[in-house]
């Protein structure tokens, strides 16, 4: 009983978006395939959160430049389709996008290479909060957010925390 929380770091996938040429990319997609198979067997009404660094920015407004990023690992068509299969397998709700719909741009990751992450504005939404159908009604309206202010702290992570509140 209670809420199951699975928090992941999913492999980034290297730099070349080709399974045959890049074992890291192959490993990433294999990880997703195994996770999707596991999620497809679960009771969708059981309260479950999938959270963490999924290393895929799924939507056009989850990247700073869709056309450019569609050729870069983290936003390629095969990755976006793979992530969608996982979401469909568990009938998961993408809580951030449910509460902050497109076309609003969202990002939770910015490269360390930019001196000022807000000024460069080249972020990706790699960090996710998903809920199963059995938990989605407990997500408090308007509570999902990306804490991008953390990126302005001294020596921060390149990722910003993502949070939501649950009414349990």
Coordinates of C-alpha atoms in Angstrom, one line a residue, residues 6-10 49-55 126-130 162:
X6 CA 10.7 5.2 -8.8
X7 CA 13.4 7.8 -9.4
X8 CA 15.7 7.2 -12.4
X9 CA 18.8 8.4 -14.0
X10 CA 18.4 7.0 -17.5
X49 CA 5.4 8.0 -9.6
X50 CA 8.1 7.8 -12.2
X51 CA 10.5 10.6 -11.8
X52 CA 14.1 11.7 -12.6
X53 CA 16.5 12.4 -15.4
X54 CA 15.0 10.6 -18.3
X55 CA 17.6 12.2 -20.7
X126 CA 15.1 16.2 -19.4
X127 CA 13.7 15.8 -15.9
X128 CA 10.2 14.4 -15.5
X129 CA 7.4 13.6 -13.1
X130 CA 4.9 11.0 -14.3
X162 CA 11.1 19.2 -10.6

